[in-house]
PDB file of C-alpha atoms in Angstrom:
ATOM      1  CA  MET I  29       0.295  -0.395   0.067  1.00 70.00           C
ATOM      2  CA  ARG I  30       2.728   2.358   0.459  1.00 77.00           C
ATOM      3  CA  LYS I  31       4.354   1.499  -2.685  1.00 80.00           C
ATOM      4  CA  TYR I  32       1.040   3.455  -4.015  1.00 76.00           C
ATOM      5  CA  GLY I  33       0.861   6.133  -1.661  1.00 80.00           C
ATOM      6  CA  VAL I  34      -2.377   4.629   0.277  1.00 76.00           C
ATOM      7  CA  THR I  35      -2.770   5.041   3.549  1.00 77.00           C
ATOM      8  CA  TYR I  36      -4.918   3.109   5.301  1.00 75.00           C
ATOM      9  CA  ARG I  37      -7.000   4.375   8.635  1.00 72.00           C
ATOM     10  CA  LEU I  38      -9.325   2.517  11.020  1.00 74.00           C
ATOM     11  CA  SER I  39     -12.530   4.829  11.980  1.00 72.00           C
ATOM     12  CA  THR I  40     -15.922   3.584  13.261  1.00 72.00           C
ATOM     13  CA  ALA I  41     -19.285   3.362  12.034  1.00 71.00           C
ATOM     14  CA  TYR I  42     -20.104   6.560  13.107  1.00 72.00           C
ATOM     15  CA  HIS I  43     -16.877   8.356  12.940  1.00 72.00           C
ATOM     16  CA  PRO I  44     -17.610   9.442   8.828  1.00 67.00           C
ATOM     17  CA  GLN I  45     -15.053  12.166   8.854  1.00 71.00           C
ATOM     18  CA  THR I  46     -11.954   9.984   9.123  1.00 72.00           C
ATOM     19  CA  SER I  47     -12.695   8.246   5.137  1.00 72.00           C
ATOM     20  CA  GLY I  48     -13.603  11.934   3.927  1.00 75.00           C
ATOM     21  CA  GLN I  49     -13.237  10.694   0.819  1.00 76.00           C
ATOM     22  CA  VAL I  50     -15.379   8.031   0.885  1.00 77.00           C
ATOM     23  CA  GLU I  51     -17.938   9.911   2.330  1.00 81.00           C
ATOM     24  CA  VAL I  52     -17.682  12.349  -1.069  1.00 82.00           C
ATOM     25  CA  SER I  53     -17.838   9.703  -3.071  1.00 82.00           C
ATOM     26  CA  ASN I  54     -21.028   8.229  -1.408  1.00 84.00           C
ATOM     27  CA  ARG I  55     -22.801  11.499  -1.274  1.00 87.00           C
ATOM     28  CA  GLY I  56     -22.566  11.947  -5.019  1.00 85.00           C
ATOM     29  CA  LEU I  57     -23.952   8.232  -6.025  1.00 86.00           C
ATOM     30  CA  LYS I  58     -27.063   9.007  -3.628  1.00 87.00           C
ATOM     31  CA  ARG I  59     -27.496  12.424  -4.989  1.00 88.00           C
ATOM     32  CA  ILE I  60     -27.437  10.114  -8.497  1.00 86.00           C
ATOM     33  CA  LEU I  61     -30.037   7.578  -6.505  1.00 86.00           C
ATOM     34  CA  GLU I  62     -32.285  10.394  -5.052  1.00 86.00           C
ATOM     35  CA  ARG I  63     -32.607  12.141  -9.051  1.00 85.00           C
ATOM     36  CA  THR I  64     -33.191   9.019 -10.535  1.00 81.00           C
ATOM     37  CA  ILE I  65     -36.030   7.091  -8.309  1.00 83.00           C
ATOM     38  CA  GLY I  66     -37.859  10.390  -6.939  1.00 78.00           C
ATOM     39  CA  GLN I  67     -40.887   9.889  -5.286  1.00 78.00           C
ATOM     40  CA  ASN I  68     -40.807   5.937  -5.542  1.00 77.00           C
ATOM     41  CA  ARG I  69     -37.969   5.100  -2.993  1.00 78.00           C
ATOM     42  CA  VAL I  70     -39.129   1.599  -2.925  1.00 80.00           C
ATOM     43  CA  SER I  71     -37.409   1.030  -6.097  1.00 79.00           C
ATOM     44  CA  TRP I  72     -33.796   2.812  -5.454  1.00 83.00           C
ATOM     45  CA  SER I  73     -32.738  -1.036  -5.406  1.00 84.00           C
ATOM     46  CA  ASP I  74     -33.458  -1.375  -9.249  1.00 84.00           C
ATOM     47  CA  LYS I  75     -31.997   1.818 -10.164  1.00 84.00           C
ATOM     48  CA  LEU I  76     -28.511   1.170  -8.564  1.00 87.00           C
ATOM     49  CA  ASP I  77     -26.954  -0.670 -11.119  1.00 86.00           C
ATOM     50  CA  ASP I  78     -27.628   2.625 -13.427  1.00 85.00           C
ATOM     51  CA  ALA I  79     -26.708   4.722 -10.872  1.00 87.00           C
ATOM     52  CA  LEU I  80     -23.537   3.422 -10.291  1.00 87.00           C
ATOM     53  CA  TRP I  81     -22.510   3.056 -14.127  1.00 86.00           C
ATOM     54  CA  ALA I  82     -23.788   6.939 -14.349  1.00 85.00           C
ATOM     55  CA  PHE I  83     -21.080   7.482 -11.257  1.00 87.00           C
ATOM     56  CA  ARG I  84     -18.063   5.343 -12.709  1.00 86.00           C
ATOM     57  CA  THR I  85     -18.165   7.212 -16.403  1.00 86.00           C
ATOM     58  CA  THR I  86     -18.653  10.495 -14.830  1.00 85.00           C
ATOM     59  CA  TYR I  87     -15.579  12.849 -15.176  1.00 88.00           C
ATOM     60  CA  LYS I  88     -14.279  13.640 -11.674  1.00 85.00           C
ATOM     61  CA  THR I  89     -11.815  16.701 -11.872  1.00 85.00           C
ATOM     62  CA  PRO I  90      -9.852  16.196  -8.327  1.00 82.00           C
ATOM     63  CA  ILE I  91      -8.371  12.268 -10.457  1.00 84.00           C
ATOM     64  CA  GLY I  92      -8.549  14.009 -14.220  1.00 89.00           C
ATOM     65  CA  CYS I  93     -10.289  10.324 -15.909  1.00 89.00           C
ATOM     66  CA  THR I  94     -13.255   8.411 -14.920  1.00 89.00           C
ATOM     67  CA  PRO I  95     -13.109   6.221 -12.345  1.00 86.00           C
ATOM     68  CA  TYR I  96     -13.944   3.449 -15.341  1.00 88.00           C
ATOM     69  CA  LYS I  97     -11.510   4.754 -16.985  1.00 89.00           C
ATOM     70  CA  LEU I  98      -8.436   4.811 -13.615  1.00 87.00           C
ATOM     71  CA  VAL I  99      -9.170   1.080 -13.268  1.00 88.00           C
ATOM     72  CA  TYR I 100      -9.828  -0.182 -16.301  1.00 88.00           C
ATOM     73  CA  GLY I 101      -7.368   2.168 -18.386  1.00 89.00           C
ATOM     74  CA  LYS I 102      -9.584   2.898 -21.314  1.00 86.00           C
ATOM     75  CA  ALA I 103     -12.612   4.856 -21.780  1.00 84.00           C
ATOM     76  CA  CYS I 104     -15.808   3.259 -21.280  1.00 82.00           C
ATOM     77  CA  HIS I 105     -18.206   3.510 -24.298  1.00 76.00           C
ATOM     78  CA  LEU I 106     -21.908   3.766 -24.066  1.00 72.00           C
ATOM     79  CA  PRO I 107     -23.933   0.984 -25.169  1.00 70.00           C
ATOM     80  CA  MET I 108     -25.112   2.916 -28.156  1.00 71.00           C
ATOM     81  CA  GLU I 109     -21.971   3.996 -28.867  1.00 71.00           C
ATOM     82  CA  LEU I 110     -21.454   0.460 -29.963  1.00 71.00           C
ATOM     83  CA  GLU I 111     -24.694  -0.116 -31.484  1.00 76.00           C
ATOM     84  CA  HIS I 112     -24.203   3.278 -33.497  1.00 78.00           C
ATOM     85  CA  LYS I 113     -20.371   1.557 -34.581  1.00 77.00           C
ATOM     86  CA  ALA I 114     -22.237  -1.711 -35.426  1.00 80.00           C
ATOM     87  CA  TYR I 115     -24.364  -0.305 -37.586  1.00 81.00           C
ATOM     88  CA  TRP I 116     -22.001   1.433 -39.681  1.00 80.00           C
ATOM     89  CA  ALA I 117     -19.959  -1.176 -40.150  1.00 81.00           C
ATOM     90  CA  LEU I 118     -23.332  -3.125 -41.673  1.00 79.00           C
ATOM     91  CA  LYS I 119     -23.909  -0.062 -43.548  1.00 79.00           C
ATOM     92  CA  GLN I 120     -20.247   0.199 -45.273  1.00 77.00           C
ATOM     93  CA  THR I 121     -20.375  -3.236 -45.664  1.00 72.00           C
ATOM     94  CA  ASN I 122     -23.493  -3.426 -47.806  1.00 68.00           C
ATOM     95  CA  PHE I 123     -22.323  -0.320 -49.974  1.00 68.00           C
ATOM     96  CA  ASP I 124     -19.720  -2.285 -50.523  1.00 66.00           C
ATOM     97  CA  LEU I 125     -20.956  -3.259 -54.202  1.00 60.00           C
ATOM     98  CA  THR I 126     -18.888  -6.330 -54.056  1.00 60.00           C
ATOM     99  CA  VAL I 127     -19.664  -8.352 -50.579  1.00 57.00           C
ATOM    100  CA  ALA I 128     -23.318  -6.520 -50.991  1.00 52.00           C
ATOM    101  CA  GLY I 129     -26.012  -8.472 -50.326  1.00 62.00           C
ATOM    102  CA  LYS I 130     -28.940  -7.360 -52.420  1.00 63.00           C
ATOM    103  CA  LEU I 131     -27.153  -5.013 -55.204  1.00 59.00           C
ATOM    104  CA  LYS I 132     -24.575  -7.141 -56.278  1.00 61.00           C
ATOM    105  CA  THR I 133     -24.915  -8.052 -59.444  1.00 66.00           C
ATOM    106  CA  ARG I 134     -25.794 -11.967 -59.859  1.00 69.00           C
ATOM    107  CA  TRP I 135     -23.941 -11.546 -63.058  1.00 70.00           C
ATOM    108  CA  SER I 136     -21.460  -9.835 -66.076  1.00 70.00           C
ATOM    109  CA  GLY I 137     -20.973 -10.888 -69.341  1.00 71.00           C
ATOM    110  CA  PRO I 138     -20.854 -10.658 -71.983  1.00 79.00           C
ATOM    111  CA  PHE I 139     -23.087 -13.273 -72.664  1.00 82.00           C
ATOM    112  CA  THR I 140     -24.525 -14.859 -76.279  1.00 82.00           C
ATOM    113  CA  ILE I 141     -28.191 -14.632 -76.273  1.00 84.00           C
ATOM    114  CA  ASP I 142     -29.361 -17.762 -77.583  1.00 85.00           C
ATOM    115  CA  LYS I 143     -32.660 -16.861 -77.667  1.00 87.00           C
ATOM    116  CA  VAL I 144     -35.514 -14.591 -77.714  1.00 89.00           C
ATOM    117  CA  PHE I 145     -39.128 -15.466 -75.569  1.00 88.00           C
ATOM    118  CA  PRO I 146     -42.338 -13.592 -76.255  1.00 84.00           C
ATOM    119  CA  TYR I 147     -43.031 -10.785 -73.545  1.00 84.00           C
ATOM    120  CA  GLY I 148     -39.453  -9.734 -73.433  1.00 85.00           C
ATOM    121  CA  THR I 149     -37.764 -12.753 -72.684  1.00 89.00           C
ATOM    122  CA  ILE I 150     -34.503 -13.557 -72.932  1.00 89.00           C
ATOM    123  CA  GLU I 151     -31.668 -16.777 -72.593  1.00 89.00           C
ATOM    124  CA  LEU I 152     -28.173 -15.990 -72.130  1.00 87.00           C
ATOM    125  CA  SER I 153     -25.603 -18.912 -72.690  1.00 85.00           C
ATOM    126  CA  GLN I 154     -22.053 -18.378 -70.779  1.00 80.00           C
ATOM    127  CA  ALA I 155     -18.581 -19.864 -71.220  1.00 76.00           C
ATOM    128  CA  ASP I 156     -18.538 -22.720 -69.840  1.00 76.00           C
ATOM    129  CA  GLY I 157     -22.547 -23.659 -71.511  1.00 74.00           C
ATOM    130  CA  HIS I 158     -24.903 -22.742 -68.356  1.00 80.00           C
ATOM    131  CA  ASN I 159     -27.260 -20.852 -70.138  1.00 86.00           C
ATOM    132  CA  PHE I 160     -30.247 -18.773 -67.525  1.00 86.00           C
ATOM    133  CA  LYS I 161     -33.479 -16.464 -68.518  1.00 90.00           C
ATOM    134  CA  VAL I 162     -33.065 -12.799 -67.664  1.00 88.00           C
ATOM    135  CA  ASN I 163     -35.650  -9.661 -68.745  1.00 88.00           C
ATOM    136  CA  GLY I 164     -34.901  -8.149 -72.138  1.00 86.00           C
ATOM    137  CA  HIS I 165     -35.024  -4.601 -70.531  1.00 85.00           C
ATOM    138  CA  GLN I 166     -31.839  -5.763 -67.930  1.00 80.00           C
ATOM    139  CA  ILE I 167     -30.038  -6.160 -71.011  1.00 83.00           C
ATOM    140  CA  LYS I 168     -27.073  -4.035 -72.174  1.00 81.00           C
ATOM    141  CA  HIS I 169     -25.193  -3.576 -75.490  1.00 78.00           C
ATOM    142  CA  TYR I 170     -21.618  -5.086 -75.699  1.00 76.00           C
ATOM    143  CA  PHE I 171     -19.117  -2.434 -77.327  1.00 75.00           C
ATOM    144  CA  GLY I 172     -16.699  -4.755 -76.920  1.00 69.00           C
ATOM    145  CA  GLY I 173     -14.623  -5.910 -80.523  1.00 64.00           C
ATOM    146  CA  ASP I 174     -13.679  -9.804 -79.443  1.00 62.00           C
ATOM    147  CA  VAL I 175     -17.653 -10.619 -79.553  1.00 52.00           C
ATOM    148  CA  PRO I 176     -18.391 -11.011 -83.538  1.00 51.00           C
ATOM    149  CA  GLN I 177     -21.022  -8.846 -85.486  1.00 50.00           C
ATOM    150  CA  LEU I 178     -23.818  -9.883 -86.049  1.00 50.00           C
ATOM    151  CA  VAL I 179     -24.795 -11.076 -90.130  1.00 51.00           C
ATOM    152  CA  VAL I 180     -28.652 -10.903 -91.158  1.00 51.00           C
ATOM    153  CA  PRO I 181     -27.736 -12.521 -94.601  1.00 57.00           C
ATOM    154  CA  ASP I 182     -31.847 -11.789 -95.802  1.00 57.00           C
ATOM    155  CA  LEU I 183     -31.505  -8.108 -95.355  1.00 51.00           C
ATOM    156  CA  GLN I 184     -31.587  -5.395 -98.161  1.00 57.00           C
ATOM    157  CA  THR I 185     -30.390  -1.647 -97.958  1.00 57.00           C
ATOM    158  CA  PHE I 186     -30.793   0.635-100.513  1.00 56.00           C
ATOM    159  CA  PRO I 187     -28.888   3.970-101.318  1.00 61.00           C
ATOM    160  CA  LEU I 188     -31.130   7.444-100.317  1.00 56.00           C
ATOM    161  CA  ASP I 189     -31.685   9.703-102.708  1.00 56.00           C
ATOM    162  CA  GLN I 190     -30.845  13.030-102.283  1.00 52.00           C
ATOM    163  CA  THR I 191     -33.186  14.957-104.595  1.00 52.00           C
ATOM    164  CA  LYS I 192     -36.050  12.765-103.959  1.00 52.00           C
ATOM    165  CA  TYR I 193     -35.505  12.997 -99.749  1.00 50.00           C
ATOM    166  CA  GLY I 194     -35.657  16.693 -99.991  1.00 51.00           C
ATOM    167  CA  GLU I 195     -38.485  16.940-102.157  1.00 53.00           C
ATOM    168  CA  ASN I 196     -42.002  16.575-101.040  1.00 50.00           C
TER     169      ASN I 196
END
């Protein structure tokens, strides 16, 4: 005890002046309890845990920190702060489109169109032979150079006559 500068004093129950700092702490705890329980003094034991937590996490000027930090060496985080931290971690994960659940792309191409069904359904095939159907509105054109050009043999083209086009 001498190593830490603590002196032990033996005192009686009815002489609180001997342990002055303890009485100051008890008075502060009593004030918190009085404000917490209000008129219903029977339920003080139900509120004791909350009052102790509030007392231990309140900054004390004489020691320059909270009692919690003095004992455990780190700041006490509120349950709401931990919940908030977890919420933001989940939100960051959902914004990462490579990991995100329903926002993640289910497929990416390029794919070959095998069949066009009525009402806009299109069947696509992958390089591994796996075929699947999608809505035609979800299809995007691929403008890469390595995909063969579409050749339509029955299509005929006619030159546009400028003189006829400009006249009525």
